[in-house]
Tab-separated table of C-alpha atoms in Angstrom:
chain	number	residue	atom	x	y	z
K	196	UNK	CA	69.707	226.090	94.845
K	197	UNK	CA	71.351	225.201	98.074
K	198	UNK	CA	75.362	225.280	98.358
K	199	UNK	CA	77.316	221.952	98.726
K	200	UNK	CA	79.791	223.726	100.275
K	201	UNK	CA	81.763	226.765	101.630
K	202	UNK	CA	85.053	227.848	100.992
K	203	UNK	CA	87.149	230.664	103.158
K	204	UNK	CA	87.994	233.318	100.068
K	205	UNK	CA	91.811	233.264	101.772
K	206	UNK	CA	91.980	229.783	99.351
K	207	UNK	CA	92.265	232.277	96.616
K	208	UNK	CA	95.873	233.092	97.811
K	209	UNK	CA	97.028	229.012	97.530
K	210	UNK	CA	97.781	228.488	94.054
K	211	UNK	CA	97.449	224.552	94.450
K	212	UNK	CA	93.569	225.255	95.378
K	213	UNK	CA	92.990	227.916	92.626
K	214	UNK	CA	95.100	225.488	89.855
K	215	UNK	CA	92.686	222.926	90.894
K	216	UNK	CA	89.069	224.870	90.724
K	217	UNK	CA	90.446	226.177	87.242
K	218	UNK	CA	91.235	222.915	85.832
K	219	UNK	CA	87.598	221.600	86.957
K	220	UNK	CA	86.706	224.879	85.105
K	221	UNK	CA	86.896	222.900	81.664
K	222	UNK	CA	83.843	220.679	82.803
K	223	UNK	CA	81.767	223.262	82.678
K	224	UNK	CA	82.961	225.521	80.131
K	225	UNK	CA	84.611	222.983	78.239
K	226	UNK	CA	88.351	222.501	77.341
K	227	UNK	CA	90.703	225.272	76.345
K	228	UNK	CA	94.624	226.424	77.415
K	229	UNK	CA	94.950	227.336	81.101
K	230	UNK	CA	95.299	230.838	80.577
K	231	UNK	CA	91.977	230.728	78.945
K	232	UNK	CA	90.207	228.648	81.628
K	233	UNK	CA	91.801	231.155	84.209
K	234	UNK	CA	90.017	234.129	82.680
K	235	UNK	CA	86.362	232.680	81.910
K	236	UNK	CA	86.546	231.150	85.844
K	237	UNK	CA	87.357	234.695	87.102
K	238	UNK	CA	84.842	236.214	85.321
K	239	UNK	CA	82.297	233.970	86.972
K	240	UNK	CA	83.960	234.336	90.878
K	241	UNK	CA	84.465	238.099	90.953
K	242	UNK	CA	80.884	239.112	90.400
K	243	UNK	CA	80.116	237.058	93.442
K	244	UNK	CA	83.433	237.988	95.000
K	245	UNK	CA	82.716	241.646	94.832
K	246	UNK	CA	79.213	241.688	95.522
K	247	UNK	CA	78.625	241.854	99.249
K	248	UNK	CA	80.784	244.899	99.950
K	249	UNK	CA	79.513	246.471	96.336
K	250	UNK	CA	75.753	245.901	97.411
K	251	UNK	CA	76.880	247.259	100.837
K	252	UNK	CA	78.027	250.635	99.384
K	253	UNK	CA	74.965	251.311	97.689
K	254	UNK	CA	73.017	250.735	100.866
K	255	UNK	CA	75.090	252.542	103.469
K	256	UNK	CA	76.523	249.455	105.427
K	257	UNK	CA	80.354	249.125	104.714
K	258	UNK	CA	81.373	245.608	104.610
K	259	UNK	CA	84.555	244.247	104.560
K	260	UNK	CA	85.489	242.812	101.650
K	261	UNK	CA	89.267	241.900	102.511
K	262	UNK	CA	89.561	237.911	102.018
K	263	UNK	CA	89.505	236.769	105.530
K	264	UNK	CA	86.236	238.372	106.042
K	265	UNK	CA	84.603	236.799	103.030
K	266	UNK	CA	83.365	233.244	102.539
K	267	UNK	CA	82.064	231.905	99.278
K	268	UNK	CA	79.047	229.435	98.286
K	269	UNK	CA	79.726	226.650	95.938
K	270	UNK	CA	77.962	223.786	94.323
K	271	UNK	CA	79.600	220.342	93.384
K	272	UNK	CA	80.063	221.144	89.925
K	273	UNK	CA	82.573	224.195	91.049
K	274	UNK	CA	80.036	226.936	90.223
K	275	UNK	CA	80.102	230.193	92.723
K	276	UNK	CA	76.557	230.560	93.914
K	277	UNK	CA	77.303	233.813	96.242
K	278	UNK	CA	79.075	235.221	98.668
K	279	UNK	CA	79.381	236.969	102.285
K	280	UNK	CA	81.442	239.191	104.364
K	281	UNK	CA	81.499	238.161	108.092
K	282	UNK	CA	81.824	241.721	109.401
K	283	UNK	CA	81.531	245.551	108.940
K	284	UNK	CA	84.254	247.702	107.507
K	285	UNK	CA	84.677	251.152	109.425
K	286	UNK	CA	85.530	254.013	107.246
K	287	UNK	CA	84.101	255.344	103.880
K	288	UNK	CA	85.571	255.486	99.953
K	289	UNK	CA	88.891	254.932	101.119
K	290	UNK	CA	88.973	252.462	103.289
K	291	UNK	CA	86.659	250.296	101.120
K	292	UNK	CA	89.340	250.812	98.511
K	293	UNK	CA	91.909	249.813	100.398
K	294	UNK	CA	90.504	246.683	101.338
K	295	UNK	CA	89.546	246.017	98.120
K	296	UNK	CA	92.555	246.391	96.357
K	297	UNK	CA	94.838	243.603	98.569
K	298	UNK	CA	91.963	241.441	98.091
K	299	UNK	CA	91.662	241.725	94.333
K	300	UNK	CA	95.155	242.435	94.059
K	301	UNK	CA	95.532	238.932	95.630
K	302	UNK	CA	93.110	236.863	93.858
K	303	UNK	CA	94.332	238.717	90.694
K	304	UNK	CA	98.031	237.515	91.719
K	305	UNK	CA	97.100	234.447	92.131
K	306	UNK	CA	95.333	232.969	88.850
K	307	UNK	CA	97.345	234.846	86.996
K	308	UNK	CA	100.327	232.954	88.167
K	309	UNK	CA	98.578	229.726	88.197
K	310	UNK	CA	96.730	229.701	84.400
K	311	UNK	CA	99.060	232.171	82.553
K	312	UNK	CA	96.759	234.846	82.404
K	313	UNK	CA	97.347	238.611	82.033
K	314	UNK	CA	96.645	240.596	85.146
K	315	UNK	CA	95.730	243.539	83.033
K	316	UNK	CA	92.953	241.068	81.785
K	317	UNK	CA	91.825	240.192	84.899
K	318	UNK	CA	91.943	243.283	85.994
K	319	UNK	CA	89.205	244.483	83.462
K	320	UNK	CA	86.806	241.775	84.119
K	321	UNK	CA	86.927	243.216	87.909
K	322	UNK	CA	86.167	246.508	86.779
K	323	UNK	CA	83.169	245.147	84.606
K	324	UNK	CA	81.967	243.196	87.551
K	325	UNK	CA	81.715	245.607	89.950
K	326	UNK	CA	79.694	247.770	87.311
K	327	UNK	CA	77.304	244.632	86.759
K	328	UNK	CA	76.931	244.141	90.461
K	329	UNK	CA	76.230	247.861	90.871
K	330	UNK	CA	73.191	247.988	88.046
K	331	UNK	CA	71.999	244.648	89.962
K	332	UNK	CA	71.149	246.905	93.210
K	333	UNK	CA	67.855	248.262	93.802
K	334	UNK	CA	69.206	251.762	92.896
K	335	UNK	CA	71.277	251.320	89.546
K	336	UNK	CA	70.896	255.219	88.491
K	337	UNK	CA	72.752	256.235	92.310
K	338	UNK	CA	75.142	253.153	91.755
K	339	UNK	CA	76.391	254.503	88.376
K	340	UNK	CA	77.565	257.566	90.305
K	341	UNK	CA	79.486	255.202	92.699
K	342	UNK	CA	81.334	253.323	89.858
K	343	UNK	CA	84.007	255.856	89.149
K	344	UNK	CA	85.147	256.653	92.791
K	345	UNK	CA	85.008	253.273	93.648
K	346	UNK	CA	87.685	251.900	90.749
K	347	UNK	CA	89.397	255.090	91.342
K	348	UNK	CA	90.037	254.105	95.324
K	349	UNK	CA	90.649	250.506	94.603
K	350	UNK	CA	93.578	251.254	92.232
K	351	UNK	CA	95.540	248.465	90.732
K	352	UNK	CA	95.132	249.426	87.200
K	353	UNK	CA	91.934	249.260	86.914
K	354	UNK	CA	90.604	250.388	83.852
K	355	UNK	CA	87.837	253.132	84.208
K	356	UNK	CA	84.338	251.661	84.238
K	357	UNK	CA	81.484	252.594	81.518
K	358	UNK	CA	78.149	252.278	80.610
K	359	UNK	CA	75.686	252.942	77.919
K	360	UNK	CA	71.874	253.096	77.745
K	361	UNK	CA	69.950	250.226	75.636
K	362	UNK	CA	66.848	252.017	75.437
K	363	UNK	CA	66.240	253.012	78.957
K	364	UNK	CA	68.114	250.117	80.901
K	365	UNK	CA	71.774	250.671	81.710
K	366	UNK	CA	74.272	248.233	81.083
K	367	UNK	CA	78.031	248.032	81.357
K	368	UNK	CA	80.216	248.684	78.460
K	369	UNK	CA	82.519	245.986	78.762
K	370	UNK	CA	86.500	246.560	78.977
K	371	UNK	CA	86.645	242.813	79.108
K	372	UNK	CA	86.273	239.993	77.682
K	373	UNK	CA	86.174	236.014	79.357
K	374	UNK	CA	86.916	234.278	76.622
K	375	UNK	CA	84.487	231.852	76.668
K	376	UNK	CA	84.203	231.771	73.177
K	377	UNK	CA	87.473	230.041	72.861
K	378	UNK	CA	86.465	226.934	75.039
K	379	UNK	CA	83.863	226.757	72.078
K	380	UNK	CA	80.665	228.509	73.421
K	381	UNK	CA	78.945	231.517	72.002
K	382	UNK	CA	80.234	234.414	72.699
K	383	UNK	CA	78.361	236.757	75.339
K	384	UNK	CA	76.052	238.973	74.256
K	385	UNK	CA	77.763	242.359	75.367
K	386	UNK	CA	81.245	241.091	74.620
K	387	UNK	CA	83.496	243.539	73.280
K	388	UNK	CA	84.952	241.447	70.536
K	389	UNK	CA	81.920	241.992	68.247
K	390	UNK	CA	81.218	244.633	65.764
K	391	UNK	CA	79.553	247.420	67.768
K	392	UNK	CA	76.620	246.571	65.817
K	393	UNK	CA	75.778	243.467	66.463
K	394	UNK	CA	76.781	243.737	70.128
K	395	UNK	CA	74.302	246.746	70.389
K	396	UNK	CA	71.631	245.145	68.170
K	397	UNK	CA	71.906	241.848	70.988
K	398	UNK	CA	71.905	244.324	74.180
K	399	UNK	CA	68.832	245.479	72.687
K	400	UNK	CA	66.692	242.549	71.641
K	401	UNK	CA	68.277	241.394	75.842
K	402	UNK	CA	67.585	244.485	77.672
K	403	UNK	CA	65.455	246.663	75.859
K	404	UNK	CA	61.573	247.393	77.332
């Protein structure tokens, strides 16, 4: 699928922008409160916010992910289909960190404002995202190792990230949740706010081999 268009990430710092691509949220999720609509639309940009300078990490090539380096790729309907940083970030842990954290810490700031939602929330589903975009690399086992740090040097809050083993395949324990259950769709299959059993019997019949 080809983008219909591409949006400078900066246009997550102007609320009028993010209040709009939230309410167009409840098209595709359906209808809910704003604060609800916030959190599921979140959950879907920052995988594909974090994932350039996440996949760059695991590969050696620093990228920055601050949000005048990043644009994103979008469809008509308001879905995120990926994203790219326009240059290199010099540095290591820190630095990435750094950059990270205003640009998160922004975005965060931002929705939160707009659709009512906690930042502590959002927060989480960053933390969970950059775990999920760090198993999605062609070295998950070395990624897991790079989870940790790289919360740790992003700061904000962040809730520590986890994972657990479904059979061999690692998957993100979830600190999270989107909500998306609320706009009246199923809930996900690792969501947290499931008895442990049936979350772990659905990560298995998903991921198990």
């Amino acid at each position: 699928m080809k983008p219909d268009w591409t949006a400078p990430a900066t246009r997550l710092a102007d609320a009028e922008w993010v209040r709009a691509r939230i309410g167009g949220a409840a098209k595709l999720y359906g209808c809910a409160r704003p604060e609800v609509l916030g959190t599921i639309w979140w959950y879907s940009l920052s995988s594909v916010l974090v994932a350039p300078a996440v996949e760059g990490l695991v590969a050696g090539r620093l990228v920055d992910p601050s949000l005048d380096a990043v644009e994103l790729d979008l469809v008509a309907d308001g879905r995120f289909l990926g994203a790219r940083s326009t240059r290199a970030l010099e540095g290591g842990l820190p630095e990435l960190g750094a950059a990270f954290k205003v640009a998160l810490g922004t975005a965060i700031g931002t929705i939160a404002a707009v659709s009512g939602a906690r930042e502590r929330a959002l927060g989480a589903i960053a933390t969970d995202s950059i775990g999920n975009r760090l198993l999605w690399t062609s070295d998950p086992e070395r990624a897991i190792t790079l989870a940790e740090p790289l919360v740790a040097a992003i700061g904000l809050d962040l809730p520590k990230p986890r994972f657990v083993r479904v059979g061999r395949t690692p998957a993100v324990r979830r600190a999270s949740c989107c909500l998306i259950y609320e706009a009246g769709n199923p809930k996900c299959v690792s969501c947290p706010r499931q008895p442990p059993a049936e979350r772990e019997a659905r990560l298995r019949a998903a991921l198990s081999r």
